[in-house]
PDB file of C-alpha atoms in Angstrom:
ATOM      1  CA  MET A 113      23.728   4.041 -17.119  1.00 88.00           C
ATOM      2  CA  LYS A 114      23.550   7.834 -17.247  1.00 94.00           C
ATOM      3  CA  SER A 115      26.301   9.834 -15.541  1.00 96.00           C
ATOM      4  CA  TYR A 116      26.110  13.174 -13.733  1.00 97.00           C
ATOM      5  CA  ASN A 117      28.717  15.303 -11.980  1.00 97.00           C
ATOM      6  CA  THR A 118      28.011  16.168  -8.339  1.00 98.00           C
ATOM      7  CA  PRO A 119      30.022  17.775  -5.510  1.00 98.00           C
ATOM      8  CA  LEU A 120      30.425  14.277  -4.044  1.00 97.00           C
ATOM      9  CA  GLY A 121      31.770  12.834  -7.275  1.00 96.00           C
ATOM     10  CA  GLU A 122      30.321  11.034 -10.270  1.00 97.00           C
ATOM     11  CA  LEU A 123      26.730   9.821 -10.008  1.00 98.00           C
ATOM     12  CA  LYS A 124      25.634   6.961 -12.270  1.00 98.00           C
ATOM     13  CA  ILE A 125      21.964   5.982 -12.543  1.00 97.00           C
ATOM     14  CA  GLU A 126      20.259   2.903 -13.958  1.00 96.00           C
ATOM     15  CA  LEU A 127      16.479   2.434 -13.877  1.00 95.00           C
ATOM     16  CA  PHE A 128      15.706  -1.283 -13.972  1.00 94.00           C
ATOM     17  CA  GLY A 129      11.950  -0.826 -14.313  1.00 86.00           C
ATOM     18  CA  HIS A 130       8.899  -0.166 -12.151  1.00 88.00           C
ATOM     19  CA  ALA A 131      10.389   1.698  -9.124  1.00 93.00           C
ATOM     20  CA  ALA A 132      13.655  -0.250  -8.989  1.00 96.00           C
ATOM     21  CA  VAL A 133      16.703   1.981  -9.385  1.00 97.00           C
ATOM     22  CA  HIS A 134      20.438   1.330  -9.007  1.00 98.00           C
ATOM     23  CA  PHE A 135      22.835   4.233  -8.665  1.00 98.00           C
ATOM     24  CA  THR A 136      26.454   4.654  -7.668  1.00 98.00           C
ATOM     25  CA  ILE A 137      28.135   7.551  -5.902  1.00 96.00           C
ATOM     26  CA  ASN A 138      31.900   7.418  -5.520  1.00 88.00           C
ATOM     27  CA  GLY A 139      31.904   3.684  -6.042  1.00 91.00           C
ATOM     28  CA  LYS A 140      29.205   2.959  -3.445  1.00 98.00           C
ATOM     29  CA  ASN A 141      26.158   1.014  -4.623  1.00 99.00           C
ATOM     30  CA  TRP A 142      22.719   2.354  -3.767  1.00 99.00           C
ATOM     31  CA  TYR A 143      19.368   0.781  -4.625  1.00 99.00           C
ATOM     32  CA  LEU A 144      15.810   2.048  -4.471  1.00 98.00           C
ATOM     33  CA  ASP A 145      12.903  -0.402  -4.118  1.00 97.00           C
ATOM     34  CA  PRO A 146      14.599  -3.450  -5.706  1.00 97.00           C
ATOM     35  CA  TYR A 147      11.920  -5.722  -7.198  1.00 96.00           C
ATOM     36  CA  CYS A 148      12.537  -9.127  -8.761  1.00 93.00           C
ATOM     37  CA  ASP A 149       9.648  -8.996 -11.236  1.00 90.00           C
ATOM     38  CA  VAL A 150      11.484  -6.366 -13.298  1.00 88.00           C
ATOM     39  CA  CYS A 151      15.055  -7.550 -12.811  1.00 91.00           C
ATOM     40  CA  SER A 152      16.923 -10.562 -11.478  1.00 92.00           C
ATOM     41  CA  PHE A 153      19.120  -9.250  -8.698  1.00 95.00           C
ATOM     42  CA  GLU A 154      21.201 -12.396  -8.581  1.00 95.00           C
ATOM     43  CA  GLY A 155      24.743 -11.345  -9.481  1.00 94.00           C
ATOM     44  CA  LYS A 156      24.059  -7.622  -9.110  1.00 97.00           C
ATOM     45  CA  ALA A 157      26.570  -5.457  -7.257  1.00 98.00           C
ATOM     46  CA  PRO A 158      26.331  -5.871  -3.472  1.00 98.00           C
ATOM     47  CA  ALA A 159      24.423  -3.009  -1.886  1.00 98.00           C
ATOM     48  CA  ASP A 160      25.981  -0.477   0.423  1.00 99.00           C
ATOM     49  CA  PHE A 161      22.662   1.314   0.930  1.00 99.00           C
ATOM     50  CA  ILE A 162      19.055   0.483   0.033  1.00 98.00           C
ATOM     51  CA  LEU A 163      16.120   2.905   0.144  1.00 99.00           C
ATOM     52  CA  ILE A 164      12.653   1.390   0.611  1.00 98.00           C
ATOM     53  CA  THR A 165       9.667   3.701   0.141  1.00 98.00           C
ATOM     54  CA  HIS A 166       6.916   1.526   1.648  1.00 96.00           C
ATOM     55  CA  ASP A 167       5.866  -2.030   2.417  1.00 93.00           C
ATOM     56  CA  HIS A 168       3.944  -3.022  -0.737  1.00 91.00           C
ATOM     57  CA  TYR A 169       5.319  -6.200  -2.336  1.00 87.00           C
ATOM     58  CA  ASP A 170       6.564  -4.385  -5.444  1.00 87.00           C
ATOM     59  CA  HIS A 171       8.720  -2.061  -3.322  1.00 93.00           C
ATOM     60  CA  TYR A 172       9.755  -4.190  -0.357  1.00 96.00           C
ATOM     61  CA  ASP A 173      10.778  -7.476  -1.994  1.00 96.00           C
ATOM     62  CA  GLU A 174      12.688  -9.929   0.198  1.00 94.00           C
ATOM     63  CA  GLU A 175      13.477 -12.074  -2.838  1.00 94.00           C
ATOM     64  CA  ALA A 176      15.446  -9.190  -4.330  1.00 96.00           C
ATOM     65  CA  LEU A 177      17.067  -8.183  -1.048  1.00 96.00           C
ATOM     66  CA  VAL A 178      18.647 -11.571  -0.355  1.00 96.00           C
ATOM     67  CA  HIS A 179      20.782 -11.207  -3.490  1.00 97.00           C
ATOM     68  CA  ILE A 180      22.227  -7.767  -2.733  1.00 98.00           C
ATOM     69  CA  VAL A 181      22.232  -7.291   1.057  1.00 97.00           C
ATOM     70  CA  GLN A 182      25.598  -7.821   2.753  1.00 97.00           C
ATOM     71  CA  ASP A 183      26.616  -7.635   6.415  1.00 96.00           C
ATOM     72  CA  HIS A 184      27.460  -3.942   6.054  1.00 97.00           C
ATOM     73  CA  THR A 185      24.374  -2.936   4.027  1.00 98.00           C
ATOM     74  CA  ILE A 186      22.117  -0.273   5.553  1.00 98.00           C
ATOM     75  CA  LEU A 187      18.428  -0.153   4.643  1.00 98.00           C
ATOM     76  CA  VAL A 188      16.604   3.174   4.933  1.00 99.00           C
ATOM     77  CA  VAL A 189      12.930   2.450   5.583  1.00 98.00           C
ATOM     78  CA  PRO A 190       9.714   4.014   6.924  1.00 98.00           C
ATOM     79  CA  PRO A 191       8.334   2.563  10.178  1.00 97.00           C
ATOM     80  CA  VAL A 192       5.730   0.500   8.278  1.00 96.00           C
ATOM     81  CA  VAL A 193       8.382  -1.744   6.679  1.00 96.00           C
ATOM     82  CA  PRO A 194       9.023  -5.006   8.590  1.00 91.00           C
ATOM     83  CA  ARG A 195      12.445  -5.025  10.237  1.00 91.00           C
ATOM     84  CA  LYS A 196      14.099  -8.404  10.494  1.00 83.00           C
ATOM     85  CA  HIS A 197      17.798  -9.198  10.472  1.00 83.00           C
ATOM     86  CA  TYR A 198      19.313  -6.302   8.502  1.00 93.00           C
ATOM     87  CA  ASN A 199      20.841  -2.954   9.498  1.00 97.00           C
ATOM     88  CA  TYR A 200      18.254  -0.170   9.426  1.00 97.00           C
ATOM     89  CA  GLU A 201      17.837   3.587   9.491  1.00 98.00           C
ATOM     90  CA  VAL A 202      14.144   4.182  10.181  1.00 98.00           C
ATOM     91  CA  LEU A 203      12.803   7.504   8.894  1.00 99.00           C
ATOM     92  CA  LYS A 204       9.279   8.853   9.028  1.00 98.00           C
ATOM     93  CA  ASN A 205       8.169  11.842   6.945  1.00 98.00           C
ATOM     94  CA  GLY A 206      10.366  14.813   7.873  1.00 98.00           C
ATOM     95  CA  ASP A 207      13.241  12.779   9.334  1.00 99.00           C
ATOM     96  CA  SER A 208      16.783  12.885   7.933  1.00 99.00           C
ATOM     97  CA  CYS A 209      20.012  10.946   8.195  1.00 99.00           C
ATOM     98  CA  THR A 210      23.418  11.167   6.537  1.00 98.00           C
ATOM     99  CA  LEU A 211      25.114   8.126   5.019  1.00 98.00           C
ATOM    100  CA  ASP A 212      28.523   8.335   3.340  1.00 98.00           C
ATOM    101  CA  GLY A 213      28.150  12.107   2.971  1.00 98.00           C
ATOM    102  CA  VAL A 214      24.671  11.883   1.412  1.00 99.00           C
ATOM    103  CA  THR A 215      21.879  13.523   3.412  1.00 99.00           C
ATOM    104  CA  ILE A 216      18.615  11.612   3.042  1.00 99.00           C
ATOM    105  CA  THR A 217      15.316  13.265   3.944  1.00 99.00           C
ATOM    106  CA  ALA A 218      12.072  11.297   4.056  1.00 99.00           C
ATOM    107  CA  VAL A 219       9.226  13.288   2.511  1.00 99.00           C
ATOM    108  CA  PRO A 220       5.470  12.769   2.025  1.00 98.00           C
ATOM    109  CA  ALA A 221       4.136  10.337  -0.588  1.00 98.00           C
ATOM    110  CA  TYR A 222       0.427   9.532  -0.619  1.00 97.00           C
ATOM    111  CA  ASN A 223      -2.871   9.418  -2.496  1.00 91.00           C
ATOM    112  CA  ILE A 224      -5.552  12.075  -2.335  1.00 91.00           C
ATOM    113  CA  ASN A 225      -8.067  10.926  -4.958  1.00 84.00           C
ATOM    114  CA  ASN A 226      -7.112   7.331  -5.780  1.00 79.00           C
ATOM    115  CA  LEU A 227      -8.984   4.961  -3.455  1.00 78.00           C
ATOM    116  CA  ASN A 228      -9.232   1.191  -3.084  1.00 85.00           C
ATOM    117  CA  ASP A 229     -12.417  -0.907  -2.835  1.00 84.00           C
ATOM    118  CA  GLN A 230     -12.801   0.122   0.809  1.00 86.00           C
ATOM    119  CA  ASP A 231     -12.704   3.821  -0.156  1.00 84.00           C
ATOM    120  CA  GLN A 232      -9.294   4.164   1.469  1.00 88.00           C
ATOM    121  CA  PRO A 233      -6.221   5.652  -0.239  1.00 85.00           C
ATOM    122  CA  PHE A 234      -3.939   3.081  -1.825  1.00 86.00           C
ATOM    123  CA  HIS A 235      -1.141   4.958  -0.076  1.00 89.00           C
ATOM    124  CA  PRO A 236      -2.327   6.773   3.082  1.00 92.00           C
ATOM    125  CA  GLU A 237      -0.669  10.009   4.134  1.00 94.00           C
ATOM    126  CA  GLY A 238       2.204   9.564   6.584  1.00 95.00           C
ATOM    127  CA  VAL A 239       2.771   5.847   5.939  1.00 96.00           C
ATOM    128  CA  GLY A 240       5.203   5.674   3.018  1.00 97.00           C
ATOM    129  CA  ASN A 241       8.155   7.866   2.103  1.00 98.00           C
ATOM    130  CA  GLY A 242       9.508   9.716  -0.836  1.00 98.00           C
ATOM    131  CA  TYR A 243      13.181  10.628  -0.476  1.00 99.00           C
ATOM    132  CA  ILE A 244      15.330  13.644  -1.231  1.00 99.00           C
ATOM    133  CA  LEU A 245      19.039  12.907  -1.437  1.00 99.00           C
ATOM    134  CA  ASP A 246      21.393  15.862  -1.067  1.00 99.00           C
ATOM    135  CA  LEU A 247      24.813  15.199  -2.555  1.00 98.00           C
ATOM    136  CA  GLY A 248      26.583  18.341  -1.395  1.00 98.00           C
ATOM    137  CA  GLY A 249      23.934  20.549  -2.978  1.00 98.00           C
ATOM    138  CA  PHE A 250      23.049  18.272  -5.901  1.00 99.00           C
ATOM    139  CA  LYS A 251      19.538  17.025  -5.135  1.00 99.00           C
ATOM    140  CA  ILE A 252      17.709  13.886  -6.244  1.00 99.00           C
ATOM    141  CA  TYR A 253      13.988  13.502  -5.548  1.00 99.00           C
ATOM    142  CA  PHE A 254      12.471  10.017  -5.521  1.00 98.00           C
ATOM    143  CA  ALA A 255       8.762  10.771  -5.235  1.00 98.00           C
ATOM    144  CA  GLY A 256       7.625   7.282  -4.208  1.00 96.00           C
ATOM    145  CA  ASP A 257       4.046   6.142  -4.774  1.00 96.00           C
ATOM    146  CA  THR A 258       2.182   9.412  -4.737  1.00 97.00           C
ATOM    147  CA  GLU A 259      -0.163  11.738  -6.521  1.00 96.00           C
ATOM    148  CA  PHE A 260       0.531  15.423  -7.089  1.00 98.00           C
ATOM    149  CA  ILE A 261       0.537  16.658  -3.487  1.00 98.00           C
ATOM    150  CA  PRO A 262       0.967  20.121  -1.914  1.00 98.00           C
ATOM    151  CA  PHE A 263       4.491  19.259  -0.746  1.00 98.00           C
ATOM    152  CA  MET A 264       5.671  19.224  -4.360  1.00 98.00           C
ATOM    153  CA  LYS A 265       4.937  22.945  -4.637  1.00 98.00           C
ATOM    154  CA  THR A 266       7.627  23.612  -2.014  1.00 98.00           C
ATOM    155  CA  LEU A 267      10.422  21.856  -3.898  1.00 98.00           C
ATOM    156  CA  LYS A 268      13.187  23.985  -5.367  1.00 96.00           C
ATOM    157  CA  ASP A 269      16.500  23.354  -7.086  1.00 98.00           C
ATOM    158  CA  ILE A 270      15.890  19.664  -7.764  1.00 99.00           C
ATOM    159  CA  ASP A 271      18.527  18.356 -10.154  1.00 99.00           C
ATOM    160  CA  ILE A 272      16.961  14.956 -10.843  1.00 99.00           C
ATOM    161  CA  ALA A 273      13.374  13.897 -10.128  1.00 99.00           C
ATOM    162  CA  PHE A 274      11.846  10.433 -10.363  1.00 98.00           C
ATOM    163  CA  LEU A 275       8.070  10.797 -10.710  1.00 98.00           C
ATOM    164  CA  PRO A 276       5.567   7.911 -10.913  1.00 97.00           C
ATOM    165  CA  LYS A 277       2.950   7.636 -13.645  1.00 94.00           C
ATOM    166  CA  ASN A 278       0.170   5.067 -13.555  1.00 88.00           C
ATOM    167  CA  LEU A 279      -3.411   4.598 -12.467  1.00 81.00           C
ATOM    168  CA  PRO A 280      -4.952   3.825 -10.094  1.00 86.00           C
ATOM    169  CA  TYR A 281      -1.945   3.946  -7.773  1.00 87.00           C
ATOM    170  CA  THR A 282      -0.142   7.186  -8.649  1.00 94.00           C
ATOM    171  CA  MET A 283      -0.626   9.851 -11.351  1.00 93.00           C
ATOM    172  CA  PRO A 284      -2.324   9.944 -14.759  1.00 92.00           C
ATOM    173  CA  ASP A 285      -0.571  11.760 -17.589  1.00 93.00           C
ATOM    174  CA  ALA A 286      -2.044  15.220 -16.945  1.00 94.00           C
ATOM    175  CA  GLU A 287      -1.203  15.095 -13.245  1.00 96.00           C
ATOM    176  CA  PHE A 288       2.302  13.795 -13.977  1.00 96.00           C
ATOM    177  CA  VAL A 289       2.874  16.729 -16.336  1.00 97.00           C
ATOM    178  CA  ARG A 290       1.553  19.164 -13.734  1.00 98.00           C
ATOM    179  CA  ALA A 291       3.908  17.744 -11.105  1.00 98.00           C
ATOM    180  CA  ALA A 292       6.902  17.889 -13.442  1.00 98.00           C
ATOM    181  CA  ASN A 293       6.188  21.462 -14.509  1.00 98.00           C
ATOM    182  CA  THR A 294       5.702  22.528 -10.881  1.00 99.00           C
ATOM    183  CA  ILE A 295       8.905  20.943  -9.558  1.00 99.00           C
ATOM    184  CA  LYS A 296      10.951  21.886 -12.656  1.00 99.00           C
ATOM    185  CA  PRO A 297      13.852  19.468 -12.164  1.00 99.00           C
ATOM    186  CA  ALA A 298      16.808  19.754 -14.494  1.00 99.00           C
ATOM    187  CA  VAL A 299      16.335  16.064 -15.360  1.00 98.00           C
ATOM    188  CA  LEU A 300      13.135  14.021 -15.147  1.00 98.00           C
ATOM    189  CA  TYR A 301      12.883  10.241 -14.987  1.00 97.00           C
ATOM    190  CA  PRO A 302       9.349   8.845 -15.358  1.00 96.00           C
ATOM    191  CA  TYR A 303       9.066   5.594 -13.405  1.00 94.00           C
ATOM    192  CA  HIS A 304       6.522   3.149 -11.958  1.00 92.00           C
ATOM    193  CA  TYR A 305       4.540   3.200 -15.218  1.00 89.00           C
ATOM    194  CA  PHE A 306       2.664   0.452 -17.063  1.00 81.00           C
ATOM    195  CA  GLU A 307       2.514   2.315 -20.353  1.00 82.00           C
ATOM    196  CA  LEU A 308       3.923   5.631 -21.477  1.00 83.00           C
ATOM    197  CA  ASN A 309       4.052   7.721 -24.640  1.00 86.00           C
ATOM    198  CA  PRO A 310       7.291   9.710 -24.306  1.00 87.00           C
ATOM    199  CA  LYS A 311       6.578  11.962 -27.289  1.00 89.00           C
ATOM    200  CA  ALA A 312       3.159  12.948 -25.951  1.00 90.00           C
ATOM    201  CA  LEU A 313       4.571  13.711 -22.508  1.00 92.00           C
ATOM    202  CA  ARG A 314       7.514  15.573 -23.985  1.00 93.00           C
ATOM    203  CA  ALA A 315       5.144  17.892 -25.828  1.00 95.00           C
ATOM    204  CA  GLU A 316       3.486  18.932 -22.540  1.00 96.00           C
ATOM    205  CA  ILE A 317       6.528  19.184 -20.273  1.00 97.00           C
ATOM    206  CA  ASP A 318       8.559  22.384 -19.934  1.00 98.00           C
ATOM    207  CA  PRO A 319      11.197  22.269 -22.699  1.00 97.00           C
ATOM    208  CA  GLN A 320      13.903  23.225 -20.199  1.00 97.00           C
ATOM    209  CA  ILE A 321      13.379  19.892 -18.409  1.00 98.00           C
ATOM    210  CA  LYS A 322      15.385  17.023 -19.866  1.00 97.00           C
ATOM    211  CA  MET A 323      13.374  13.784 -19.788  1.00 96.00           C
ATOM    212  CA  VAL A 324      15.160  10.420 -19.674  1.00 96.00           C
ATOM    213  CA  MET A 325      13.591   7.102 -20.661  1.00 88.00           C
ATOM    214  CA  ASN A 326      15.309   3.795 -21.377  1.00 82.00           C
ATOM    215  CA  GLY A 327      18.662   5.534 -21.184  1.00 81.00           C
ATOM    216  CA  HIS A 328      17.727   8.079 -23.872  1.00 85.00           C
ATOM    217  CA  ASP A 329      17.091  11.810 -23.600  1.00 90.00           C
ATOM    218  CA  TYR A 330      13.778  13.226 -24.797  1.00 89.00           C
TER     219      TYR A 330
END
């Protein structure tokens, strides 16, 4: 787990794999897109808050949720995610809510060029979410399943960014590098990748951006 100081207290981050992230803020347990294929969630810390980006099986995984959801857990989801018997905050692109002092804003995440067999985007615009978390001015950007999109050019003062890298669903290497160098986060976590050459990416990314993989700085 990597630790960071924020105005709301210590932030600890652990990337399990794929898009599954666990982080703690002031002792509260947050999860993003828990997914059992990359981690067994049995025995993991009970969730206070869970962020779900969209309804694909590798992001909305009921098998993972049953191990970490408690009576008090709140799930933050886009409208496309099925809502069953949990507590929900439903956010579409542009909506915000505040949970335990953390302001969560749902932002665009979609494909422009990457299409499925029906010539439709794998992730249509306006359906899934990325999220920006504002911890008293310390900002985390979870991009979700997306390509490099115009919205990214508007981002400023991002402290930590999670950007996806894989084809055909998100970004190839060159596009990932372009997104990182446009956003210019202080810290960059590549995620949602099938394969990755950290040294090759490091050579192309702005040297002022610290890249983290497998708990190590690059």
